[in-house]
Coordinates of C-alpha atoms in Angstrom, one line a residue:
Chain A
M18 CA 156.5 66.1 194.1
P19 CA 159.8 64.4 193.0
Q20 CA 162.6 66.6 191.7
W21 CA 162.5 65.2 188.1
L22 CA 158.8 65.8 187.8
Q23 CA 159.3 69.4 189.0
T24 CA 161.9 69.9 186.4
V25 CA 159.6 68.5 183.7
V26 CA 156.6 70.5 184.8
S27 CA 158.5 73.8 185.1
S28 CA 160.3 73.4 181.7
S29 CA 159.2 75.6 178.8
W30 CA 159.0 72.5 176.6
F31 CA 156.3 71.0 178.7
W32 CA 154.2 74.1 178.5
A33 CA 154.8 74.6 174.8
A34 CA 153.6 71.0 174.3
L35 CA 150.5 71.7 176.5
A36 CA 149.8 74.9 174.7
L37 CA 150.1 73.0 171.4
L38 CA 147.5 70.6 172.8
V39 CA 145.1 73.4 173.6
G40 CA 145.7 75.1 170.3
Y41 CA 145.2 71.9 168.3
S42 CA 142.1 70.9 170.2
L43 CA 140.6 74.3 169.3
T44 CA 141.7 74.1 165.7
L45 CA 142.4 70.7 164.1
F46 CA 140.3 68.6 166.5
G47 CA 137.7 71.3 166.8
I48 CA 137.0 71.6 163.1
P49 CA 134.5 68.7 162.9
I50 CA 132.7 70.3 165.8
Y51 CA 132.8 73.7 164.2
T52 CA 131.4 72.4 160.9
W53 CA 128.6 70.8 162.9
W54 CA 128.1 74.0 164.9
E55 CA 128.0 76.1 161.8
R56 CA 125.4 73.8 160.1
R57 CA 123.2 73.5 163.1
G58 CA 123.5 77.3 163.8
A59 CA 122.6 78.1 160.2
G60 CA 119.7 75.7 160.4
L61 CA 118.3 77.2 163.6
I62 CA 118.7 80.8 162.2
Q63 CA 116.8 79.7 159.1
L64 CA 114.0 78.0 161.1
R65 CA 115.1 74.5 160.3
P66 CA 116.8 71.9 162.4
G67 CA 119.9 71.3 160.4
P68 CA 121.7 67.9 160.5
N69 CA 120.0 66.0 163.3
R70 CA 120.0 62.3 162.2
R71 CA 123.5 60.9 162.8
G72 CA 124.3 60.5 166.4
P73 CA 123.0 62.5 169.4
Y74 CA 122.2 66.1 168.2
G75 CA 123.6 65.0 164.8
L76 CA 127.1 65.2 166.2
V77 CA 128.4 62.2 164.3
Q78 CA 127.5 64.0 161.1
A79 CA 130.9 65.8 161.5
I80 CA 132.7 62.5 161.4
A81 CA 130.7 61.4 158.4
D82 CA 131.7 64.6 156.6
A83 CA 135.3 64.0 157.4
V84 CA 135.2 60.4 156.2
K85 CA 133.5 61.5 153.0
L86 CA 136.2 64.0 152.3
A87 CA 138.9 61.4 153.1
V88 CA 137.7 58.7 150.8
K89 CA 136.6 60.7 147.8
E90 CA 138.6 60.6 144.6
D91 CA 141.3 63.3 144.5
V92 CA 140.8 64.9 141.1
V93 CA 143.5 67.0 139.4
P94 CA 142.1 68.8 136.3
Q95 CA 143.7 68.4 133.0
G96 CA 146.2 71.1 132.2
A97 CA 146.7 71.9 135.9
D98 CA 150.1 72.5 137.2
R99 CA 150.3 69.4 139.3
F100 CA 153.0 70.5 141.6
L101 CA 151.5 73.9 142.5
H102 CA 148.1 72.3 142.6
A103 CA 149.3 70.0 145.3
L104 CA 151.4 72.7 147.1
A105 CA 148.6 75.3 147.4
P106 CA 146.4 73.7 150.1
V107 CA 149.4 72.6 152.1
L108 CA 150.7 76.2 152.1
V109 CA 147.3 77.6 153.2
M110 CA 146.9 75.2 156.0
T111 CA 150.5 75.5 157.3
V112 CA 150.3 79.2 157.4
A113 CA 146.9 79.1 159.2
L114 CA 148.2 76.8 161.8
T115 CA 151.5 78.6 162.3
T116 CA 149.8 81.7 163.6
F117 CA 148.3 79.7 166.4
A118 CA 151.8 79.2 167.8
I119 CA 152.1 82.6 169.4
I120 CA 148.6 82.8 170.9
P121 CA 149.0 82.7 174.7
W122 CA 146.3 80.8 176.6
S123 CA 147.1 81.9 180.1
G124 CA 149.1 84.6 182.0
D125 CA 152.4 84.2 183.7
F126 CA 152.7 81.9 186.7
E127 CA 155.5 81.0 189.1
L128 CA 156.0 77.2 189.2
F129 CA 158.9 75.7 191.1
G130 CA 160.8 78.9 190.8
R131 CA 160.4 79.4 187.1
T132 CA 157.9 81.6 185.2
V133 CA 155.7 79.6 182.9
R134 CA 153.0 80.5 180.5
L135 CA 150.7 78.4 178.3
Q136 CA 152.1 79.5 175.0
V137 CA 153.9 77.6 172.3
A138 CA 156.4 80.3 171.3
D139 CA 156.9 83.6 173.1
L140 CA 158.1 85.9 170.3
N141 CA 158.7 89.4 171.4
V142 CA 157.4 90.7 168.1
G143 CA 154.1 89.0 168.9
I144 CA 151.4 90.6 166.9
L145 CA 153.7 91.4 164.0
F146 CA 154.3 87.7 163.6
V147 CA 150.6 87.1 163.2
M148 CA 150.4 89.9 160.6
A149 CA 153.4 88.6 158.7
V150 CA 152.4 84.9 158.6
S151 CA 148.7 85.3 158.1
S152 CA 149.2 87.5 155.0
L153 CA 151.2 84.6 153.5
A154 CA 148.0 82.7 153.1
V155 CA 147.1 84.8 150.0
H156 CA 150.0 83.0 148.2
G157 CA 148.4 79.7 148.8
I158 CA 145.1 80.9 147.5
A159 CA 146.6 82.7 144.5
L160 CA 148.6 79.6 143.6
A161 CA 145.4 77.4 143.9
G162 CA 143.6 79.7 141.6
W163 CA 146.4 79.9 139.1
S164 CA 147.4 76.2 139.0
S165 CA 143.8 75.0 138.6
N166 CA 143.6 76.0 134.9
N167 CA 140.0 77.3 135.4
K168 CA 138.7 80.8 134.8
Y169 CA 136.6 80.8 137.9
S170 CA 139.4 79.7 140.1
L171 CA 141.6 82.4 138.7
L172 CA 138.9 85.0 139.2
G173 CA 138.6 83.9 142.8
A174 CA 142.3 84.0 143.3
L175 CA 142.6 87.5 141.8
R176 CA 139.8 88.7 144.1
S177 CA 141.5 87.1 147.0
A178 CA 144.8 88.8 146.3
A179 CA 143.2 92.3 145.9
Q180 CA 141.0 91.8 148.9
M181 CA 143.7 90.6 151.2
F182 CA 146.1 93.5 150.2
S183 CA 143.3 96.0 150.7
Y184 CA 142.3 94.8 154.1
E185 CA 145.8 93.9 155.4
L186 CA 146.5 97.6 155.5
S187 CA 143.4 98.4 157.6
L188 CA 144.1 95.5 159.8
G189 CA 147.7 96.6 160.4
L190 CA 146.6 100.2 161.1
A191 CA 144.0 99.0 163.6
L192 CA 146.7 97.0 165.4
V193 CA 149.0 100.0 165.4
A194 CA 146.4 101.9 167.3
V195 CA 146.1 99.0 169.8
V196 CA 149.9 98.8 170.1
L197 CA 150.1 102.5 170.8
A198 CA 147.3 102.3 173.4
T199 CA 148.7 99.3 175.2
G200 CA 152.4 100.2 174.7
A201 CA 153.3 96.6 173.9
V202 CA 153.8 94.4 170.8
S203 CA 153.9 91.1 172.6
I204 CA 150.4 89.7 172.9
H205 CA 150.6 88.6 176.6
Q206 CA 151.7 92.1 177.5
M207 CA 148.8 93.6 175.6
V208 CA 146.5 91.3 177.6
A209 CA 148.3 92.3 180.8
D210 CA 147.5 95.9 180.0
Q211 CA 143.8 95.1 180.2
I212 CA 143.7 93.9 183.8
G213 CA 141.3 95.7 186.1
P214 CA 138.0 97.4 185.4
I215 CA 136.1 96.7 182.2
W216 CA 137.1 100.0 180.6
R217 CA 140.7 98.8 180.5
W218 CA 139.5 96.4 177.8
G219 CA 140.8 97.1 174.3
V220 CA 137.3 97.5 172.9
F221 CA 136.8 100.5 175.2
Q222 CA 140.3 101.8 174.9
A223 CA 140.3 101.7 171.1
P224 CA 136.7 101.2 169.9
V225 CA 137.4 102.5 166.4
A226 CA 140.4 100.1 166.1
F227 CA 138.1 97.3 167.2
I228 CA 135.5 98.0 164.4
I229 CA 138.3 98.2 161.8
F230 CA 140.0 95.1 163.2
I231 CA 136.9 93.0 163.1
S232 CA 135.8 94.1 159.6
A233 CA 139.3 93.4 158.3
A234 CA 139.5 90.1 160.2
Y235 CA 136.3 88.9 158.4
A236 CA 137.8 90.0 155.1
E237 CA 141.1 88.2 155.9
A238 CA 139.3 85.0 156.8
N239 CA 137.3 85.3 153.5
R240 CA 134.1 85.0 155.4
V241 CA 130.7 86.5 154.7
P242 CA 130.1 89.5 154.1
F243 CA 133.5 89.5 152.4
D244 CA 133.5 86.0 150.8
L245 CA 133.9 87.2 147.3
V246 CA 136.8 84.9 147.0
E247 CA 134.6 81.8 146.9
A248 CA 131.3 83.6 146.2
D249 CA 129.4 80.5 145.1
S250 CA 126.6 82.3 143.3
E251 CA 129.1 84.2 141.1
I252 CA 132.2 82.1 140.5
V253 CA 131.2 78.5 141.4
A254 CA 133.5 78.1 144.4
G255 CA 136.3 80.5 143.6
Y256 CA 139.9 79.3 144.1
H257 CA 138.9 75.8 145.3
T258 CA 136.6 75.0 142.5
E259 CA 139.0 72.4 141.1
Y260 CA 139.8 70.8 144.4
S261 CA 138.3 67.6 145.8
A262 CA 138.8 65.1 148.6
L263 CA 141.3 66.0 151.3
R264 CA 142.9 68.8 149.3
F265 CA 139.6 70.6 149.4
G266 CA 139.4 69.5 153.0
L267 CA 142.6 71.3 153.7
F268 CA 141.2 74.6 152.3
Y269 CA 138.0 74.1 154.2
M270 CA 139.9 73.4 157.4
A271 CA 142.2 76.4 156.8
E272 CA 139.1 78.6 156.6
Y273 CA 138.1 77.5 160.1
V274 CA 141.6 77.8 161.5
H275 CA 141.7 81.4 160.2
M276 CA 138.4 82.0 161.9
A277 CA 139.8 80.5 165.1
V278 CA 142.9 82.7 165.0
S279 CA 140.8 85.8 164.4
A280 CA 138.4 84.9 167.2
A281 CA 141.3 84.2 169.6
L282 CA 143.0 87.5 168.6
T283 CA 139.7 89.4 169.1
A284 CA 139.3 88.0 172.5
L285 CA 142.9 88.6 173.5
L286 CA 143.4 92.1 172.1
F287 CA 140.0 93.7 172.7
F288 CA 138.2 91.7 175.3
G289 CA 140.7 91.2 178.1
G290 CA 142.0 87.8 177.1
W291 CA 141.9 85.5 180.1
H292 CA 140.8 88.3 182.5
I293 CA 137.5 88.9 184.0
P294 CA 137.0 92.6 184.8
W295 CA 137.0 93.6 188.5
I296 CA 137.8 90.0 189.5
E297 CA 140.6 90.9 191.9
E298 CA 138.4 93.3 193.7
I299 CA 135.5 90.9 194.1
V300 CA 137.2 87.5 194.8
G301 CA 140.5 88.8 196.1
P302 CA 144.0 87.5 195.4
R303 CA 144.5 84.2 193.6
A304 CA 141.1 84.8 192.0
Y305 CA 141.4 82.3 189.2
A306 CA 142.5 79.5 191.5
K307 CA 139.4 80.2 193.6
L308 CA 137.1 80.4 190.5
F309 CA 138.4 77.2 189.0
P310 CA 136.3 74.8 191.1
W311 CA 133.2 76.9 190.3
F312 CA 134.0 76.7 186.6
M313 CA 134.3 72.9 186.9
L314 CA 131.0 72.7 188.8
G315 CA 129.4 74.8 186.1
G316 CA 130.8 72.5 183.4
A317 CA 129.6 69.5 185.4
L318 CA 126.1 71.0 185.6
F319 CA 126.1 71.6 181.9
C320 CA 127.2 68.0 181.2
L321 CA 124.4 66.7 183.5
F322 CA 121.9 68.8 181.7
L323 CA 123.1 67.3 178.4
A324 CA 122.9 63.8 179.9
W325 CA 119.3 64.5 180.8
D326 CA 118.4 66.3 177.6
V327 CA 119.9 63.7 175.3
R328 CA 117.8 60.9 176.8
R329 CA 114.5 62.7 176.3
P330 CA 112.1 60.9 173.9
V331 CA 112.1 63.9 171.6
R332 CA 115.9 63.7 171.2
K333 CA 115.9 59.9 170.9
R334 CA 113.4 59.9 168.1
F335 CA 115.8 60.1 165.2
T336 CA 119.2 59.2 166.6
R337 CA 121.0 56.3 168.1
G338 CA 123.7 56.3 170.7
N339 CA 122.0 58.8 173.0
D340 CA 122.4 56.6 176.0
L341 CA 126.1 56.3 175.3
M342 CA 126.4 60.0 175.1
A343 CA 124.5 60.4 178.4
V344 CA 126.9 58.0 180.1
L345 CA 129.9 59.9 178.7
C346 CA 128.4 63.2 179.9
V347 CA 127.9 61.8 183.4
M348 CA 131.4 60.5 183.4
A349 CA 132.7 64.0 182.3
A350 CA 130.6 65.6 185.0
A351 CA 132.0 63.2 187.6
A352 CA 135.6 64.0 186.5
M353 CA 134.9 67.7 186.7
V354 CA 133.4 67.4 190.2
A355 CA 136.4 65.3 191.3
L356 CA 138.8 68.0 189.9
A357 CA 136.9 70.7 191.7
A358 CA 136.9 68.8 194.9
V359 CA 140.7 68.2 194.7
V360 CA 141.4 71.8 194.0
W361 CA 139.0 72.9 196.8
R362 CA 140.5 70.5 199.4
F363 CA 144.3 70.5 198.8
D364 CA 146.2 73.7 199.2
F365 CA 149.5 72.8 197.5
D366 CA 151.1 75.8 195.9
W367 CA 151.6 74.0 192.6
L368 CA 148.1 72.7 192.5
Q369 CA 146.6 76.1 193.1
T370 CA 148.9 77.6 190.4
L371 CA 147.7 74.9 187.9
A372 CA 144.1 75.6 188.9
A373 CA 144.6 79.3 188.3
M374 CA 146.0 78.6 184.9
G375 CA 143.1 76.3 184.1
G376 CA 140.7 79.0 185.2
Q377 CA 142.3 81.5 182.9
V378 CA 142.2 79.0 180.0
V379 CA 138.4 78.5 180.6
V380 CA 137.8 82.2 180.6
L381 CA 139.7 82.7 177.3
V382 CA 138.1 79.7 175.7
V383 CA 134.6 81.0 176.5
K384 CA 135.4 84.4 175.0
F385 CA 137.0 82.6 172.0
L386 CA 133.9 80.4 171.5
F387 CA 131.7 83.5 171.6
F388 CA 133.7 85.2 168.8
F389 CA 133.7 82.0 166.8
W390 CA 130.0 82.0 167.1
L391 CA 130.0 85.6 166.0
F392 CA 131.6 84.5 162.7
I393 CA 128.8 82.0 162.1
W394 CA 126.1 84.4 163.3
V395 CA 127.3 87.2 160.9
R396 CA 127.5 84.7 158.1
W397 CA 123.8 83.9 158.2
T398 CA 122.8 87.5 158.8
L399 CA 124.6 89.6 156.2
P400 CA 124.5 89.4 152.4
R401 CA 127.8 89.5 150.4
F402 CA 129.3 92.8 149.4
R403 CA 129.5 93.7 145.8
Y404 CA 133.1 93.9 144.6
D405 CA 133.2 97.7 144.1
Q406 CA 131.5 98.1 147.5
L407 CA 134.2 95.9 149.0
M408 CA 137.0 98.0 147.5
R409 CA 135.3 101.3 148.5
L410 CA 134.9 100.1 152.0
G411 CA 138.5 99.0 152.3
W412 CA 140.2 101.9 150.7
K413 CA 137.8 104.8 151.2
V414 CA 136.4 104.1 154.6
L415 CA 138.5 101.7 156.7
L416 CA 141.9 103.0 155.5
P417 CA 141.3 106.7 156.2
L418 CA 139.5 105.8 159.4
G419 CA 142.5 103.7 160.5
L420 CA 145.0 106.4 159.7
A421 CA 142.9 109.0 161.6
N422 CA 142.5 106.5 164.4
V423 CA 146.3 106.0 164.7
A424 CA 146.8 109.8 164.7
V425 CA 144.2 110.4 167.4
T426 CA 145.4 107.5 169.5
A427 CA 149.0 108.8 169.2
L428 CA 147.8 112.2 170.4
L429 CA 145.9 110.7 173.3
V430 CA 148.9 108.7 174.3
V431 CA 151.2 111.7 174.1
A432 CA 148.7 113.7 176.1
G433 CA 148.7 110.9 178.7
W434 CA 145.1 110.1 178.5
L435 CA 145.5 106.4 177.5
Chain B
M4 CA 107.5 108.6 125.7
G5 CA 109.2 110.1 128.7
T6 CA 111.7 108.7 131.1
V7 CA 110.1 107.5 134.2
K8 CA 111.9 108.7 137.3
I9 CA 111.7 106.2 140.0
K10 CA 112.3 107.5 143.5
R11 CA 115.0 105.3 145.0
P12 CA 115.1 105.1 148.8
Q13 CA 118.0 107.2 149.9
L14 CA 120.3 105.7 152.5
T15 CA 120.2 107.7 155.7
W16 CA 123.3 108.7 157.6
R17 CA 122.5 105.9 160.0
D18 CA 122.3 103.3 157.2
R19 CA 125.6 104.5 155.7
M20 CA 127.3 103.8 159.1
Y21 CA 126.5 100.0 158.5
F22 CA 127.1 99.0 162.1
P23 CA 123.8 100.0 163.7
E24 CA 122.0 98.2 160.9
I25 CA 124.3 95.2 161.1
L26 CA 123.6 95.0 164.9
R27 CA 119.9 95.2 164.1
G28 CA 120.2 92.3 161.6
L29 CA 122.2 90.2 164.1
V30 CA 119.4 90.7 166.7
I31 CA 116.8 89.6 164.2
T32 CA 118.7 86.4 163.3
I33 CA 119.6 85.4 166.9
K34 CA 115.9 85.8 167.8
H35 CA 115.0 83.3 165.0
G36 CA 117.9 81.0 166.2
L37 CA 116.9 81.1 169.8
K38 CA 113.2 80.6 169.0
S39 CA 114.1 77.5 166.9
L40 CA 116.4 76.2 169.6
F41 CA 114.0 76.5 172.5
V42 CA 110.7 76.0 170.7
P43 CA 111.5 73.4 168.1
R44 CA 107.8 73.2 167.2
S45 CA 108.0 76.7 165.8
M46 CA 110.1 75.3 162.9
P47 CA 108.0 74.4 159.9
T48 CA 110.2 71.4 159.0
V49 CA 108.4 68.0 158.6
Q50 CA 110.7 65.2 159.8
Y51 CA 109.8 63.2 156.7
P52 CA 110.0 59.5 157.2
E53 CA 108.6 59.6 160.7
E54 CA 106.2 62.5 160.1
R55 CA 104.1 63.0 157.1
K56 CA 101.8 65.7 156.1
P57 CA 98.2 64.7 155.7
P58 CA 97.4 64.0 152.0
L59 CA 95.8 66.9 150.1
P60 CA 92.4 66.4 148.4
R61 CA 92.5 65.2 144.8
P62 CA 96.1 63.8 144.9
R63 CA 97.9 62.9 141.7
G64 CA 100.1 60.0 142.7
K65 CA 100.4 56.5 141.3
H66 CA 97.5 55.4 139.1
Q67 CA 94.9 52.8 140.0
L68 CA 92.5 50.8 137.8
V69 CA 89.0 50.4 139.1
R70 CA 87.4 47.0 139.3
R71 CA 83.9 45.9 138.6
Q72 CA 81.8 44.1 141.2
D73 CA 83.1 40.8 139.9
G74 CA 86.7 41.9 140.2
S75 CA 87.5 42.3 136.5
P76 CA 88.8 45.7 135.4
L77 CA 86.3 48.4 134.6
C78 CA 88.4 49.5 131.7
V79 CA 86.9 48.9 128.2
A80 CA 90.2 49.5 126.3
C81 CA 88.9 52.6 124.5
Y82 CA 92.4 54.0 124.2
C83 CA 91.2 57.5 125.3
C84 CA 93.9 57.7 128.0
Q85 CA 96.6 56.4 125.8
T86 CA 95.7 58.9 123.1
V87 CA 95.6 61.9 125.5
C88 CA 98.7 60.9 127.5
P89 CA 101.2 63.7 126.7
P90 CA 104.4 61.8 127.4
L91 CA 103.1 58.6 125.8
A92 CA 103.4 56.7 129.1
I93 CA 100.4 54.5 128.7
R94 CA 100.4 51.4 126.5
I95 CA 97.2 49.3 126.2
E96 CA 96.6 46.1 124.3
A97 CA 92.9 45.2 123.8
E98 CA 91.2 41.9 123.3
E99 CA 87.6 40.8 122.9
S100 CA 85.6 40.6 126.0
P101 CA 83.7 37.4 126.8
D102 CA 80.8 39.4 128.1
P103 CA 78.3 40.0 125.3
E104 CA 77.4 43.4 126.8
I105 CA 81.0 44.7 126.6
E106 CA 82.9 45.0 123.4
K107 CA 86.5 45.1 124.5
R108 CA 88.7 44.7 127.6
P109 CA 92.4 45.3 128.1
K110 CA 94.7 42.4 127.6
S111 CA 97.6 44.3 129.1
F112 CA 97.6 47.8 130.5
R113 CA 101.1 49.3 131.2
I114 CA 102.1 52.7 132.5
D115 CA 105.7 53.7 132.4
L116 CA 105.9 55.6 135.7
L117 CA 109.3 57.0 134.6
R118 CA 107.7 58.7 131.6
C119 CA 104.5 59.7 133.4
I120 CA 104.3 63.3 134.4
F121 CA 101.3 62.9 136.7
C122 CA 99.2 65.4 134.9
G123 CA 96.0 63.5 135.5
M124 CA 94.7 63.8 131.9
C125 CA 94.2 60.1 131.7
V126 CA 91.7 60.4 134.6
E127 CA 90.0 63.3 132.9
A128 CA 89.8 61.5 129.6
C129 CA 88.4 58.2 130.9
P130 CA 84.7 57.8 129.9
K131 CA 84.1 55.0 132.4
Y132 CA 86.0 56.5 135.5
A133 CA 88.1 53.3 135.3
I134 CA 91.4 55.0 136.0
V135 CA 92.0 57.1 139.1
M136 CA 95.0 58.4 140.9
T137 CA 96.0 57.6 144.5
D138 CA 98.0 59.7 146.9
N139 CA 101.0 57.3 146.7
Y140 CA 103.8 59.7 145.7
E141 CA 106.6 57.6 147.2
L142 CA 107.7 56.0 143.9
A143 CA 111.4 55.7 144.4
A144 CA 112.8 52.4 143.3
E145 CA 116.2 50.8 142.6
T146 CA 115.5 49.5 139.1
R147 CA 113.8 50.9 136.0
E148 CA 111.9 47.7 135.5
S149 CA 110.1 48.0 138.9
L150 CA 108.7 51.3 137.7
Q151 CA 106.9 49.8 134.7
A152 CA 103.4 49.3 136.3
G153 CA 101.5 46.3 134.7
M154 CA 97.8 45.6 135.0
E155 CA 98.0 43.5 138.1
D156 CA 100.0 46.2 139.8
L157 CA 97.6 48.9 138.8
L158 CA 94.5 46.8 139.9
E159 CA 96.0 46.2 143.3
K160 CA 94.2 48.2 146.0
E161 CA 96.6 50.8 147.3
N162 CA 96.5 50.4 151.1
R163 CA 97.0 54.2 151.6
S164 CA 93.9 56.3 152.1

């Protein structure tokens, strides 16, 4: 490898840009897929197929939705505060995306004498930054409700403010317990603490914190069962009642980005991040580099399955472009097999390092996708909480539980059991 | 008059914990989801334009005027259907019939399908069984005019069942 390329590849800028790419492909570029996923998932759970007409598996529906949002008329209601009305969705979206900056997608690796990690910004305050920035989202929502000049929007915004305050406390306390247990504030150190057997995972180290965290995370993302903020059967659409076109789209996307952040944090803090338990014992040193070709082969097999499935007559019945998708799937499979073969065959140090990194990203993304699916799954399982139930759960159950959990965890840490 | 005490189901300790019951709910929904994913036939959805349900007996779709053997309408313009029609969708103009056996025949017979509520009372009212209803329920159209059914339209044999 030439010297200049080594300098580029081992620079932190390069990895920040790469991490940005991973982060964006899981948030901004992923959103059309998530909406499709949510709609199909909702359909299947409710014993109906969901959108299945536009493109193979109805995948093009996502693009159709996006185009619809983009070309619709952007209505600003009479009497609205035009500046705040325009500012609110931008604020919500910016805040949601900013939290993604500190999520690490792989562990530390030595590359050409420098330590690199797939992370946009390595802040040593780590998890505190997530807390601080994600709680700013409530400002955007409150502004949206206030500036719309609509009673339902205002009600939604008030609910949102109260709900976010209530659950932020529990969320913070849950994280305090995790910080105590792992002894780190920076996220990649918290993940590093979970290496080894499965009981090193945060969910087994701090199970109560996990329950509080996931409840509070659902409330923070304004998702069912805590979606009182937009409760469509009570207050029309809550804070975004008076939004249309791309401004509504920004709110919609921000919700998915919030879900993505919560899912990534759940995977990182409680489920070992990019680690597979016992992997070092089973596969030996450089486990992820050795696993990477197998991941790629698995992906290739899945793509080939898709290519077969999408050409079946039952799939071709309602949609066009199935053959094109089959071709693309076969090409992706071929690329994955080639990548696996290259990693398998050549033993360059840098190649193996990159493969290990890729392997860790795959592990984390799989866990991330599971927790994203959990959001969708829970949405179509649970009914909405009533407002007083929400407040009772937040203040009378989760908050005392969180305080007790912090005390118990602290005692355990002092006693040396954690 | 006493107050009726209704026994409300008491939440057990397990129910108050929420989480076991939430997990139970999640298992139920994922069972439904996986069943629909792997056995698509288990879904009751009818993929409409391609698949249609078989028509039910005694359908109440678009009307049809019955013809005599010689092809002329069986209708004798008695105005029974027009009189009974609740939304006033039927308009008949009568004229003298050339046949000495028959007093009147319709000069024009119009049904405004946009007003029609498909109650079938015209069919019940008809003394000659001259108006029936078909199973053609696909009456979407792009203009209002095309939903004003005239006599030729109504006499035309529906090619559905």
